[in-house]
Amino acid sequence: MADDSSNDESPEVTGPVNCVLVVARDGSIKATLQSGDNNTGKDPAIEKAERIDAIWGGGIGVRISRNIRRVLRDRCYCSDEIREGEGGTNAEFIFVAQGRDSALVVVRDLANRDGELTRMHKLAYIDETTGLPNRELFLIELKNIIEFQQLREGRIAVMTIHIDKIDESRGAFGPAQQDAVFAELAQRLRKDLRGANSDDKSDYDRRSVIARTDFRDFAIILPSIESGADAEAVAERVIASIARPVRVGNRDLKLKAYAGIALYPQDGAEAEALFENAVAAMEDASCSHDIDVKFHTGTVKLRTLQRQDLELELKTALDTEEFDVNYQPVVDAKTGRIRSVEALLRWPESILGTQSTRKIVSIAERTSLIVAIGTWVLRRSCEQLKTWKDKGYESLRLSFNISPQEFSRSDLAQSISAALIRAGLQPSDLDIEINEHILFRDAMKNYSTCRALKRLGVGLVVDDYGIGSCSLAHLSHSPVDTIKIDNALVAHLETSGRDNAACDAAISMAHALGLEVIAEGVETEEQARLLTDLGCDMLQGYHYYSPMSGDEIAGFLELSATGRRTRIVRGA
Ligand code: C2E
Ligand code: MG
Ligand code: MG
């Protein structure tokens, strides 16, 4: 759990501030990710240091070593503020466990950044609307609780709760009111669980954890339950409490919730697996329309007939090559010119109906079909890019979305390389978009896949950035080139100070780490202007272009290349 140990003695900061290091348990520096800021430039003392005690000695050195040992032992993060006397330097040290043997150490000058890092820090682990832990902190907590219960052979229930129909409020209520709704729900959840569990932070035996793990999802850990029935009773209580009208202005909003439950140890021995299985059970509940709470069954994730039908149709569509690819341009924020196109899977309505792409992709992800579909999309879109390049759009790049299953293939880099060679393209023509959940779910393992892709020479983009589990620590340690800020943050940019601050922080942080930033879901002139003012490098969304067929896009490429103002295409 996050902790702040700033309240004991505060030795003076005698070393530099503003740097990001990866430090091994024994104090040796494994990597220097940053050693200064835009004003100061790189700090040679940090760049050449081999051990952390060569940079910070004395009391601070001791304190740093203690914190590193502590985060490695507890597999957590902590922050430590070190203040000099009046007029002196104040620095915040953040320590984040990276695997078993090293820790990320982020050092920031508190005087310079005026709370910016605190904000980023919070953005990284705390959902600002509700004040609850986010998905990442939830998983850290779950790991800790599992480790504790493992020793005692105790049981744990992980419950995820999806708030249905909240979207309907978007039209009727503004984002501020919508936030108020989630804050109220969080308050109710806290109240519902109090009494059933201890609030004592050190009591892993009885302490429940509540988190907001996605825009519409909460998750709860119930440690030390006796049986599944206990968890079901809590879930029913929570659902009933969410169903009580929420007062927004002078109106009452009625919400419905679905819950999924996974039990430790039978539904997963690891935090991620347990959580994913609770999510799968929750999705099952929300598809069933008549059951509000479902348990994970261990094996059956896709239980509804409807899903099985879709799977079959998906397979047929693949066999008969009835899929298609649409392309959505990404434009340079300063010039408005098209820099790249994102390939998006499409299909004829007669085959799979009007399902959303996300749904089709998530069904394909639960079967091995996604690998074949992904291979097909990559082949088709590489061929298309080649025809554009042959027409003279040499600098145009292609970006391609990748799913967890594809990402975990050991031959991923080889298969991408084969597709590029076959189409006559260079690796530098391609960007791979990885959802931030995937990349950071098993960061150490996934970073090595990323490195293989980097060796190949393709670009890496973190898609849907800012709504999930990505932390400052992760980003500074990940081998990515670009972040793509999610639609959800862009949508309320004009009205929500919080979303504006989040975009601002994400852009500054990415730039400090040498990454480029794309914002997706840009629908209005004002959003485009605000993002450009914040320094965003590239923009994508209906304000510029909707996804469209390869043929449709050709004309726009020509206009863009000649620098003429491109036509705005609206619609989905
Ligand atoms: P994504 O990669 O984040 O793609 C952006 C989504 O936002 C696309 O939805 C796009 O049509 C939509 N969009 C574009 N401009 C705007 C806008 O201004 N406002 C709003 N509200 N939305 C906008 P789409 O095409 O339905 O795709 C959904 C998701 O499905 C994608 O999210 C991506 O994660 C996944 N996906 C699509 N094609 C593939 C594929 O070939 N392979 C894999 N693995 N996933 C894919
Ligand atoms: Mg994408
Ligand atoms: Mg996205």
Coordinates of C-alpha atoms and ligand atoms in Angstrom, one line a residue:
M1 CA 0.0 0.0 0.0
A2 CA 1.1 3.5 -0.6
D3 CA 2.8 5.0 2.3
D4 CA 4.5 8.2 3.2
S5 CA 7.4 8.1 5.5
S6 CA 8.1 11.8 5.5
N7 CA 7.3 12.3 9.1
D8 CA 10.5 11.0 10.7
E9 CA 13.8 12.9 10.7
S10 CA 14.4 14.9 7.5
P11 CA 18.0 14.8 6.5
E12 CA 19.3 17.4 4.0
V13 CA 19.2 16.8 0.3
T14 CA 22.8 17.0 -0.7
G15 CA 22.5 15.4 -4.1
P16 CA 20.8 16.3 -7.3
V17 CA 17.0 16.3 -7.8
N18 CA 14.9 15.4 -10.9
C19 CA 16.1 12.0 -11.9
V20 CA 14.7 8.5 -12.5
L21 CA 16.9 5.5 -11.8
V22 CA 16.5 1.7 -11.6
V23 CA 18.4 0.5 -8.6
A24 CA 19.1 -3.0 -7.6
R25 CA 18.6 -4.3 -4.0
D26 CA 22.3 -4.0 -3.3
G27 CA 22.3 -0.3 -4.3
S28 CA 23.9 -0.7 -7.7
I29 CA 22.3 1.4 -10.5
K30 CA 21.0 -0.7 -13.3
A31 CA 19.7 2.1 -15.5
T32 CA 19.5 5.8 -15.5
L33 CA 16.3 6.8 -17.2
Q34 CA 16.5 10.5 -16.5
S35 CA 19.1 12.7 -14.9
G36 CA 18.0 16.3 -15.1
D37 CA 15.2 18.3 -16.7
N38 CA 14.8 20.5 -19.7
N39 CA 16.4 23.4 -17.9
T40 CA 19.4 21.7 -16.3
G41 CA 20.1 19.1 -19.0
K42 CA 21.7 15.7 -18.1
D43 CA 23.6 15.5 -14.9
P44 CA 27.0 14.0 -15.4
A45 CA 27.4 13.0 -11.8
I46 CA 24.3 10.9 -12.0
E47 CA 25.1 9.6 -15.5
K48 CA 28.4 8.1 -14.4
A49 CA 27.4 6.9 -10.9
E50 CA 27.4 3.2 -10.5
R51 CA 25.9 3.0 -7.1
I52 CA 23.1 5.1 -5.5
D53 CA 25.3 5.8 -2.4
A54 CA 27.7 7.6 -4.7
I55 CA 25.0 10.1 -5.4
W56 CA 23.4 10.4 -2.0
G57 CA 25.4 9.5 1.0
G58 CA 24.9 10.0 4.8
G59 CA 21.4 10.1 6.3
I60 CA 19.7 10.3 2.9
G61 CA 21.7 7.3 1.6
V62 CA 20.6 5.3 4.6
R63 CA 17.0 6.3 4.1
I64 CA 17.1 5.5 0.4
S65 CA 18.5 2.0 1.1
R66 CA 15.9 1.4 3.7
N67 CA 13.0 2.4 1.4
I68 CA 14.4 0.2 -1.5
R69 CA 14.5 -2.8 0.9
R70 CA 11.1 -2.0 2.1
V71 CA 9.3 -1.8 -1.3
L72 CA 11.1 -4.9 -2.4
R73 CA 10.0 -6.7 0.7
D74 CA 6.4 -5.5 0.6
R75 CA 6.1 -5.4 -3.2
C76 CA 4.6 -1.9 -3.1
Y77 CA 5.6 1.7 -3.6
C78 CA 6.3 4.4 -1.1
S79 CA 7.2 8.1 -1.2
D80 CA 9.6 9.9 1.1
E81 CA 9.8 13.7 1.2
I82 CA 13.2 15.1 2.2
R83 CA 13.3 18.7 3.2
E84 CA 16.3 21.0 3.6
G85 CA 16.2 24.0 5.9
E86 CA 14.6 27.3 4.9
G87 CA 15.4 28.3 1.3
G88 CA 17.1 25.0 0.6
T89 CA 16.1 22.1 -1.6
N90 CA 13.1 20.0 -1.0
A91 CA 12.8 16.7 -2.9
E92 CA 10.4 13.9 -3.1
F93 CA 11.7 10.3 -3.6
I94 CA 9.3 7.8 -4.9
F95 CA 10.3 4.1 -4.7
V96 CA 8.4 1.5 -6.8
A97 CA 9.2 -2.2 -6.7
Q98 CA 10.2 -3.5 -10.2
G99 CA 10.1 -7.3 -10.1
R100 CA 11.8 -9.0 -7.2
D101 CA 15.2 -7.4 -7.2
S102 CA 15.1 -3.8 -8.3
A103 CA 13.2 -0.6 -7.6
L104 CA 12.5 2.4 -9.6
V105 CA 13.6 5.6 -7.8
V106 CA 12.0 8.8 -9.0
V107 CA 13.5 12.0 -7.5
R108 CA 11.7 15.3 -8.0
D109 CA 12.5 18.8 -6.8
L110 CA 9.4 19.8 -4.8
A111 CA 10.1 23.5 -5.1
N112 CA 10.1 23.3 -8.9
R113 CA 7.2 21.2 -9.7
D114 CA 4.6 22.8 -7.3
G115 CA 2.6 19.7 -6.7
E116 CA 2.8 18.5 -10.3
L117 CA 4.3 15.2 -9.3
T118 CA 1.9 14.8 -6.4
R119 CA -0.8 15.2 -8.9
M120 CA 0.8 12.6 -11.3
H121 CA 1.5 10.4 -8.4
K122 CA -2.2 10.5 -7.5
L123 CA -3.2 10.1 -11.1
A124 CA -1.1 7.0 -11.2
Y125 CA -2.6 5.2 -8.2
I126 CA -5.8 7.0 -7.0
D127 CA -9.0 7.7 -8.9
E128 CA -9.5 11.4 -8.3
T129 CA -13.3 11.4 -8.6
T130 CA -13.9 8.9 -5.8
G131 CA -10.6 9.0 -3.9
L132 CA -10.4 5.2 -4.2
P133 CA -7.4 3.2 -5.4
N134 CA -7.3 2.6 -9.1
R135 CA -6.8 -0.8 -10.8
E136 CA -3.1 -0.8 -10.4
L137 CA -3.2 -0.1 -6.7
F138 CA -6.0 -2.6 -6.3
L139 CA -3.9 -5.3 -7.9
I140 CA -0.9 -4.4 -5.6
E141 CA -3.3 -4.7 -2.6
L142 CA -4.7 -8.0 -3.9
K143 CA -1.2 -9.4 -4.3
N144 CA -0.4 -8.5 -0.7
I145 CA -3.6 -10.0 0.6
I146 CA -3.0 -13.2 -1.4
E147 CA 0.5 -13.5 0.0
F148 CA -0.9 -13.0 3.5
Q149 CA -3.8 -15.5 3.1
Q150 CA -1.5 -18.0 1.4
L151 CA 0.4 -18.4 4.7
R152 CA -2.9 -18.8 6.6
E153 CA -4.6 -20.9 3.9
G154 CA -7.4 -18.4 4.0
R155 CA -10.0 -17.6 1.4
I156 CA -10.5 -14.4 -0.5
A157 CA -13.4 -13.2 -2.7
V158 CA -12.7 -10.7 -5.4
M159 CA -15.8 -8.9 -6.6
T160 CA -16.1 -6.6 -9.6
I161 CA -19.2 -4.4 -10.0
H162 CA -20.2 -2.9 -13.3
I163 CA -22.5 0.2 -13.2
D164 CA -24.9 -0.2 -16.1
K165 CA -26.7 2.6 -17.8
I166 CA -24.5 5.4 -16.5
D167 CA -23.9 6.5 -20.1
E168 CA -27.5 7.6 -20.3
S169 CA -26.7 10.2 -17.8
R170 CA -24.1 11.8 -20.1
G171 CA -26.7 13.6 -22.2
A172 CA -28.8 14.6 -19.3
F173 CA -26.0 15.5 -16.8
G174 CA -22.7 17.2 -17.3
P175 CA -19.4 15.5 -16.4
A176 CA -19.3 17.2 -13.0
Q177 CA -22.6 15.7 -12.1
Q178 CA -21.5 12.4 -13.4
D179 CA -18.5 12.5 -11.2
A180 CA -20.7 13.4 -8.3
V181 CA -22.7 10.2 -9.1
F182 CA -19.6 8.0 -8.9
A183 CA -18.4 9.8 -5.8
E184 CA -21.8 9.1 -4.2
L185 CA -21.6 5.4 -5.2
A186 CA -18.1 5.1 -3.8
Q187 CA -19.4 6.6 -0.6
R188 CA -22.2 4.0 -0.4
L189 CA -19.8 1.2 -1.1
R190 CA -17.5 2.3 1.7
K191 CA -20.5 2.5 4.1
D192 CA -21.8 -0.9 3.0
L193 CA -18.6 -2.6 3.7
R194 CA -17.9 -1.0 7.0
G195 CA -18.8 -3.3 9.8
A196 CA -18.4 -6.3 7.6
N197 CA -14.7 -5.7 7.6
S198 CA -12.1 -4.0 9.6
D199 CA -10.8 -0.6 8.6
D200 CA -7.5 -1.2 10.3
K201 CA -4.9 -0.7 7.6
S202 CA -2.6 -3.4 9.0
D203 CA -5.4 -5.9 9.4
Y204 CA -5.0 -8.0 6.3
D205 CA -7.2 -10.6 7.8
R206 CA -10.4 -8.6 7.7
R207 CA -9.7 -5.4 5.8
S208 CA -11.8 -5.0 2.6
V209 CA -10.4 -3.0 -0.3
I210 CA -12.6 -1.0 -2.6
A211 CA -11.2 0.4 -5.8
R212 CA -12.5 2.0 -9.0
T213 CA -10.9 -0.2 -11.6
D214 CA -12.4 1.3 -14.8
F215 CA -14.7 4.1 -15.7
R216 CA -17.9 2.2 -14.8
D217 CA -16.3 -0.5 -12.7
F218 CA -15.6 -0.9 -9.0
A219 CA -13.9 -3.8 -7.4
I220 CA -13.8 -5.1 -3.9
I221 CA -11.5 -7.6 -2.1
L222 CA -13.1 -9.4 0.8
P223 CA -10.4 -11.1 2.7
S224 CA -10.9 -14.1 4.9
I225 CA -14.5 -15.0 3.9
E226 CA -16.0 -18.3 5.1
S227 CA -17.7 -19.3 1.9
G228 CA -18.9 -18.0 -1.5
A229 CA -22.3 -17.3 0.1
D230 CA -20.7 -14.6 2.3
A231 CA -19.4 -12.9 -0.8
E232 CA -22.8 -13.3 -2.6
A233 CA -24.5 -11.7 0.3
V234 CA -22.2 -8.7 0.2
A235 CA -22.7 -8.4 -3.6
E236 CA -26.4 -8.4 -3.2
R237 CA -26.2 -5.7 -0.5
V238 CA -24.0 -3.6 -2.7
I239 CA -26.2 -4.0 -5.8
A240 CA -29.3 -3.0 -3.8
S241 CA -27.5 0.0 -2.4
I242 CA -26.4 1.1 -5.9
A243 CA -30.0 0.7 -7.1
R244 CA -31.2 3.4 -4.6
P245 CA -31.9 6.6 -6.6
V246 CA -29.0 9.0 -6.7
R247 CA -30.0 12.6 -6.4
V248 CA -28.4 14.8 -9.1
G249 CA -29.6 18.4 -9.1
N250 CA -33.3 18.1 -8.9
R251 CA -33.5 14.7 -10.5
D252 CA -33.3 11.2 -9.3
L253 CA -31.0 8.9 -11.3
K254 CA -31.7 5.1 -11.1
L255 CA -28.7 2.9 -11.8
K256 CA -28.3 -0.8 -12.2
A257 CA -25.3 -2.8 -11.3
Y258 CA -24.0 -6.3 -12.0
A259 CA -21.4 -8.2 -10.0
G260 CA -19.0 -11.0 -10.7
I261 CA -17.2 -13.0 -8.0
A262 CA -14.0 -15.0 -8.2
L263 CA -12.8 -16.9 -5.2
Y264 CA -9.2 -17.5 -4.1
P265 CA -7.7 -20.1 -4.4
Q266 CA -10.0 -22.0 -6.7
D267 CA -10.6 -19.3 -9.4
G268 CA -7.0 -18.2 -9.6
A269 CA -3.8 -18.2 -7.5
E270 CA -2.5 -14.9 -8.9
A271 CA -4.0 -11.4 -8.4
E272 CA -4.4 -10.7 -12.1
A273 CA -6.1 -14.1 -12.9
L274 CA -8.5 -13.7 -10.0
F275 CA -9.4 -10.2 -11.0
E276 CA -9.8 -11.1 -14.7
N277 CA -12.0 -14.1 -13.7
A278 CA -14.2 -11.8 -11.6
V279 CA -14.5 -9.5 -14.6
A280 CA -15.5 -12.4 -16.9
A281 CA -18.2 -13.5 -14.4
M282 CA -19.4 -9.9 -14.2
E283 CA -19.6 -9.7 -18.0
D284 CA -21.6 -12.9 -18.0
A285 CA -24.0 -11.4 -15.4
S286 CA -24.4 -8.2 -17.5
C287 CA -25.2 -10.3 -20.6
S288 CA -27.7 -12.5 -18.9
H289 CA -30.2 -9.7 -18.1
D290 CA -31.9 -11.6 -15.4
I291 CA -29.1 -12.5 -13.0
D292 CA -27.3 -9.7 -11.1
V293 CA -24.5 -11.7 -9.5
K294 CA -22.4 -14.5 -11.1
F295 CA -19.6 -16.6 -9.8
H296 CA -16.7 -17.4 -12.0
T297 CA -17.1 -21.1 -12.9
G298 CA -13.4 -21.8 -13.4
T299 CA -13.7 -23.0 -16.9
V300 CA -16.7 -21.5 -18.6
K301 CA -16.2 -17.9 -19.5
L302 CA -18.4 -17.7 -22.5
R303 CA -21.5 -19.2 -21.4
T304 CA -24.3 -17.5 -23.3
L305 CA -25.5 -19.1 -26.5
Q306 CA -25.4 -15.7 -28.1
R307 CA -21.6 -15.6 -27.6
Q308 CA -21.1 -19.1 -29.0
D309 CA -23.1 -18.1 -32.1
L310 CA -21.0 -15.1 -32.5
E311 CA -17.8 -17.1 -32.3
L312 CA -19.0 -19.4 -35.0
E313 CA -19.9 -16.4 -37.2
L314 CA -16.5 -14.9 -36.5
K315 CA -14.8 -18.1 -37.7
T316 CA -16.9 -18.2 -40.9
A317 CA -16.2 -14.5 -41.6
L318 CA -12.5 -15.2 -41.3
D319 CA -12.6 -18.3 -43.5
T320 CA -14.5 -16.6 -46.2
E321 CA -12.4 -13.4 -45.9
E322 CA -15.4 -11.2 -45.2
F323 CA -13.6 -8.9 -42.8
D324 CA -12.5 -5.5 -43.9
V325 CA -10.1 -2.9 -42.6
N326 CA -10.9 0.8 -42.2
Y327 CA -8.2 3.4 -41.7
Q328 CA -8.4 6.5 -39.5
P329 CA -5.8 9.2 -40.1
V330 CA -3.7 10.7 -37.3
V331 CA -2.8 14.3 -38.0
D332 CA 0.1 16.5 -36.9
A333 CA -1.3 18.9 -34.4
K334 CA 0.7 21.9 -35.8
T335 CA 0.3 21.4 -39.5
G336 CA -2.9 19.3 -39.7
R337 CA -1.1 17.0 -42.2
I338 CA -1.8 13.2 -42.0
R339 CA 1.2 11.5 -40.4
S340 CA -0.2 8.0 -40.0
V341 CA -3.3 5.8 -40.3
E342 CA -4.7 3.4 -37.8
A343 CA -6.0 0.1 -39.1
L344 CA -9.4 -0.8 -37.5
L345 CA -11.2 -4.1 -38.1
R346 CA -14.5 -4.0 -39.8
W347 CA -17.0 -6.6 -41.2
P348 CA -20.3 -6.6 -43.2
E349 CA -23.4 -6.1 -41.0
S350 CA -24.9 -9.2 -42.7
I351 CA -22.3 -11.4 -41.1
L352 CA -21.9 -10.1 -37.5
G353 CA -24.6 -7.5 -37.2
T354 CA -24.1 -4.2 -35.5
Q355 CA -21.8 -5.4 -32.7
S356 CA -19.2 -3.0 -31.6
T357 CA -15.6 -3.7 -32.7
R358 CA -14.6 -3.9 -29.0
K359 CA -17.1 -6.7 -28.5
I360 CA -16.1 -8.6 -31.6
V361 CA -12.4 -8.2 -30.6
S362 CA -13.1 -9.3 -27.0
I363 CA -14.9 -12.5 -28.2
A364 CA -12.1 -13.2 -30.7
E365 CA -9.6 -12.6 -27.8
R366 CA -11.2 -15.3 -25.7
T367 CA -10.7 -17.8 -28.5
S368 CA -7.6 -18.3 -30.5
L369 CA -9.3 -16.6 -33.5
I370 CA -7.8 -13.2 -32.6
V371 CA -4.3 -14.3 -33.7
A372 CA -5.6 -15.4 -37.1
I373 CA -7.7 -12.2 -37.4
G374 CA -4.8 -10.0 -36.3
T375 CA -2.5 -11.7 -38.9
W376 CA -5.1 -11.0 -41.6
V377 CA -5.6 -7.4 -40.6
L378 CA -1.8 -6.8 -40.5
R379 CA -1.3 -8.4 -43.9
R380 CA -4.2 -6.5 -45.5
S381 CA -3.2 -3.1 -44.0
C382 CA 0.5 -3.6 -44.9
E383 CA -0.5 -4.2 -48.5
Q384 CA -2.6 -1.1 -48.5
L385 CA 0.2 1.0 -47.0
K386 CA 2.5 -0.2 -49.7
T387 CA 0.1 0.9 -52.5
W388 CA 0.0 4.4 -50.8
K389 CA 3.8 4.5 -50.5
D390 CA 4.1 3.5 -54.2
K391 CA 1.8 6.5 -55.0
G392 CA 4.4 8.8 -53.4
Y393 CA 3.2 9.1 -49.7
E394 CA 6.6 7.7 -48.5
S395 CA 6.5 9.1 -45.0
L396 CA 3.0 7.7 -44.2
R397 CA 3.0 5.2 -41.3
L398 CA 0.6 2.5 -40.3
S399 CA -0.5 1.8 -36.8
F400 CA -1.9 -1.6 -35.9
N401 CA -3.8 -2.6 -32.7
I402 CA -2.7 -5.7 -30.9
S403 CA -4.5 -7.9 -28.4
P404 CA -3.1 -9.6 -25.3
Q405 CA -3.1 -13.0 -26.9
E406 CA -1.2 -11.8 -30.0
F407 CA 1.1 -9.9 -27.7
S408 CA 2.0 -13.0 -25.7
R409 CA 3.1 -15.0 -28.8
S410 CA 6.7 -15.8 -28.7
D411 CA 7.0 -15.4 -32.5
L412 CA 5.3 -12.0 -32.5
A413 CA 8.3 -10.1 -33.8
Q414 CA 9.0 -12.7 -36.4
S415 CA 5.5 -12.7 -37.7
I416 CA 5.4 -8.9 -37.9
S417 CA 8.7 -9.0 -39.7
A418 CA 7.4 -11.5 -42.2
A419 CA 4.3 -9.4 -42.9
L420 CA 6.5 -6.3 -43.5
I421 CA 8.9 -8.2 -45.8
R422 CA 6.1 -9.7 -47.8
A423 CA 4.5 -6.3 -48.3
G424 CA 7.8 -4.6 -49.1
L425 CA 7.8 -2.3 -46.1
Q426 CA 10.3 -1.3 -43.5
P427 CA 9.8 -1.9 -39.7
S428 CA 10.0 1.9 -39.3
D429 CA 6.8 2.1 -41.3
L430 CA 4.8 0.4 -38.6
D431 CA 3.6 1.3 -35.1
I432 CA 2.1 -1.3 -32.8
E433 CA -0.6 -0.1 -30.5
I434 CA -0.8 -1.9 -27.2
N435 CA -3.5 -1.2 -24.7
E436 CA -2.1 0.2 -21.4
H437 CA -3.7 -2.6 -19.4
I438 CA -1.9 -5.2 -21.5
L439 CA 1.5 -3.6 -21.3
F440 CA 1.5 -3.0 -17.6
R441 CA -0.4 -6.1 -16.6
D442 CA 2.8 -8.1 -16.5
A443 CA 5.2 -5.4 -17.1
M444 CA 8.4 -7.2 -16.8
K445 CA 7.4 -10.0 -19.2
N446 CA 5.8 -7.6 -21.6
Y447 CA 8.7 -5.2 -21.7
S448 CA 10.8 -8.0 -23.1
T449 CA 8.3 -8.5 -25.9
C450 CA 8.4 -4.8 -26.4
R451 CA 12.2 -4.9 -26.6
A452 CA 12.1 -7.6 -29.2
L453 CA 9.7 -5.4 -31.2
K454 CA 12.0 -2.4 -30.7
R455 CA 15.0 -4.5 -31.9
L456 CA 13.0 -5.2 -35.0
G457 CA 12.5 -1.5 -35.4
V458 CA 8.8 -0.9 -35.2
G459 CA 7.3 1.9 -33.1
L460 CA 5.4 1.2 -29.9
V461 CA 2.3 3.2 -28.9
V462 CA 0.5 2.8 -25.5
D463 CA -3.2 3.0 -26.5
D464 CA -6.0 4.2 -24.3
Y465 CA -3.6 5.9 -22.0
G466 CA -4.8 7.6 -18.9
I467 CA -7.8 5.6 -17.9
G468 CA -6.3 2.5 -16.6
S469 CA -3.4 1.2 -14.7
C470 CA -0.4 3.1 -16.1
S471 CA 1.8 4.8 -13.6
L472 CA 4.5 7.3 -13.9
A473 CA 6.9 4.6 -12.8
H474 CA 5.7 2.3 -15.5
L475 CA 6.0 4.8 -18.2
S476 CA 9.5 5.9 -17.4
H477 CA 10.6 2.3 -17.4
S478 CA 8.8 1.1 -20.5
P479 CA 10.3 0.9 -24.0
V480 CA 7.5 2.8 -25.7
D481 CA 7.8 5.7 -28.1
T482 CA 4.3 7.3 -28.0
I483 CA 1.3 7.5 -25.7
K484 CA -2.2 7.8 -27.1
I485 CA -4.5 9.7 -24.6
D486 CA -7.8 7.9 -24.4
N487 CA -11.1 9.3 -25.7
A488 CA -12.5 9.4 -22.2
L489 CA -10.0 12.1 -21.1
V490 CA -10.4 14.1 -24.3
A491 CA -14.3 14.0 -24.2
H492 CA -14.7 16.4 -21.3
L493 CA -11.6 18.5 -21.8
E494 CA -13.5 21.7 -22.4
T495 CA -15.6 21.4 -19.2
S496 CA -13.6 19.3 -16.8
G497 CA -10.7 21.0 -15.1
R498 CA -9.6 17.6 -13.8
D499 CA -9.5 16.0 -17.3
N500 CA -7.6 19.0 -18.5
A501 CA -5.1 18.7 -15.7
A502 CA -4.8 15.0 -16.4
C503 CA -4.1 15.6 -20.1
D504 CA -1.6 18.4 -19.2
A505 CA 0.2 16.1 -16.8
A506 CA 0.3 13.2 -19.2
I507 CA 1.7 15.4 -22.0
S508 CA 4.3 17.0 -19.8
M509 CA 5.3 13.7 -18.3
A510 CA 5.6 12.0 -21.7
H511 CA 7.6 14.8 -23.2
A512 CA 10.0 14.8 -20.2
L513 CA 10.5 11.1 -20.9
G514 CA 11.1 11.8 -24.6
L515 CA 7.8 10.3 -25.8
E516 CA 5.4 11.7 -28.4
V517 CA 1.7 12.2 -27.6
I518 CA -1.4 11.5 -29.7
A519 CA -4.9 12.4 -28.4
E520 CA -7.7 10.2 -29.7
G521 CA -11.4 11.0 -29.9
V522 CA -10.9 14.6 -30.8
E523 CA -14.4 15.7 -31.9
T524 CA -14.4 19.5 -31.6
E525 CA -12.4 22.4 -32.7
E526 CA -12.1 23.5 -29.1
Q527 CA -10.7 20.1 -28.0
A528 CA -8.1 20.3 -30.8
R529 CA -7.1 23.8 -29.8
L530 CA -6.8 22.9 -26.1
L531 CA -4.7 19.8 -26.9
T532 CA -2.5 21.7 -29.2
D533 CA -2.0 24.4 -26.6
L534 CA -1.0 21.7 -24.1
G535 CA 1.7 20.6 -26.5
C536 CA 0.0 17.4 -27.8
D537 CA 2.0 16.3 -30.9
M538 CA -0.7 14.5 -32.9
L539 CA -4.5 14.4 -33.0
Q540 CA -7.1 11.8 -34.1
G541 CA -10.8 11.8 -34.1
Y542 CA -14.1 12.6 -35.9
H543 CA -13.1 16.3 -35.9
Y544 CA -10.5 15.4 -38.5
Y545 CA -11.5 12.1 -40.1
S546 CA -13.7 9.2 -39.3
P547 CA -12.3 5.7 -40.0
M548 CA -12.9 5.0 -43.7
S549 CA -12.0 2.5 -46.4
G550 CA -8.6 2.5 -48.2
D551 CA -10.2 3.9 -51.3
E552 CA -12.0 6.7 -49.5
I553 CA -8.8 7.8 -47.8
A554 CA -6.7 8.2 -51.0
G555 CA -8.2 11.6 -51.9
F556 CA -7.5 13.0 -48.4
L557 CA -3.9 11.8 -48.5
E558 CA -3.5 13.9 -51.6
L559 CA -5.0 17.0 -50.1
S560 CA -3.0 16.5 -46.9
A561 CA 0.3 16.1 -48.9
T562 CA -0.3 19.4 -50.7
G563 CA -0.9 21.1 -47.3
R564 CA -4.5 22.0 -48.2
R565 CA -7.1 22.1 -45.4
T566 CA -8.6 18.7 -45.2
R567 CA -12.3 18.1 -45.1
I568 CA -13.9 17.2 -41.8
V569 CA -15.7 13.9 -42.0
R570 CA -18.1 13.2 -39.2
G571 CA -19.9 10.1 -38.1
A572 CA -18.7 6.7 -36.9
Ligands
C2E1 P1 -8.8 2.0 -30.3 O1 -7.6 1.4 -30.9 O2 -8.6 2.9 -29.1 O3 -9.5 2.8 -31.5 C1 -10.2 4.0 -31.4 C2 -11.7 3.8 -31.5 O4 -12.3 5.1 -31.3 C3 -12.2 3.2 -32.8 O5 -13.3 2.4 -32.5 C4 -12.6 4.5 -33.6 O6 -13.5 4.2 -34.5 C5 -13.1 5.3 -32.4 N1 -13.1 6.7 -32.7 C6 -12.3 7.4 -33.7 N2 -12.5 8.7 -33.6 C7 -13.4 8.9 -32.6 C8 -14.0 10.1 -32.1 O7 -13.7 11.2 -32.4 N3 -14.8 9.9 -31.0 C9 -15.1 8.7 -30.5 N4 -16.0 8.6 -29.5 N5 -14.6 7.6 -31.0 C10 -13.7 7.7 -32.0 P2 -13.5 1.0 -33.1 O8 -13.1 1.1 -34.6 O9 -14.9 0.6 -32.8 O10 -12.5 0.1 -32.4 C11 -12.6 -0.2 -31.0 C12 -11.4 -0.9 -30.5 O11 -11.3 -2.2 -31.0 C13 -10.1 -0.2 -30.8 O12 -9.9 0.9 -29.9 C14 -9.1 -1.3 -30.7 O13 -8.8 -1.5 -29.3 C15 -9.9 -2.5 -31.1 N6 -9.6 -2.9 -32.5 C16 -10.0 -2.4 -33.6 N7 -9.4 -3.0 -34.7 C17 -8.6 -4.0 -34.2 C18 -7.7 -5.0 -34.7 O14 -7.5 -5.1 -35.9 N8 -7.1 -5.8 -33.8 C19 -7.2 -5.7 -32.5 N9 -6.6 -6.5 -31.7 N10 -8.0 -4.7 -31.9 C20 -8.7 -3.9 -32.7
MG2 MG -5.8 2.0 -31.2
MG3 MG -7.7 3.9 -28.0

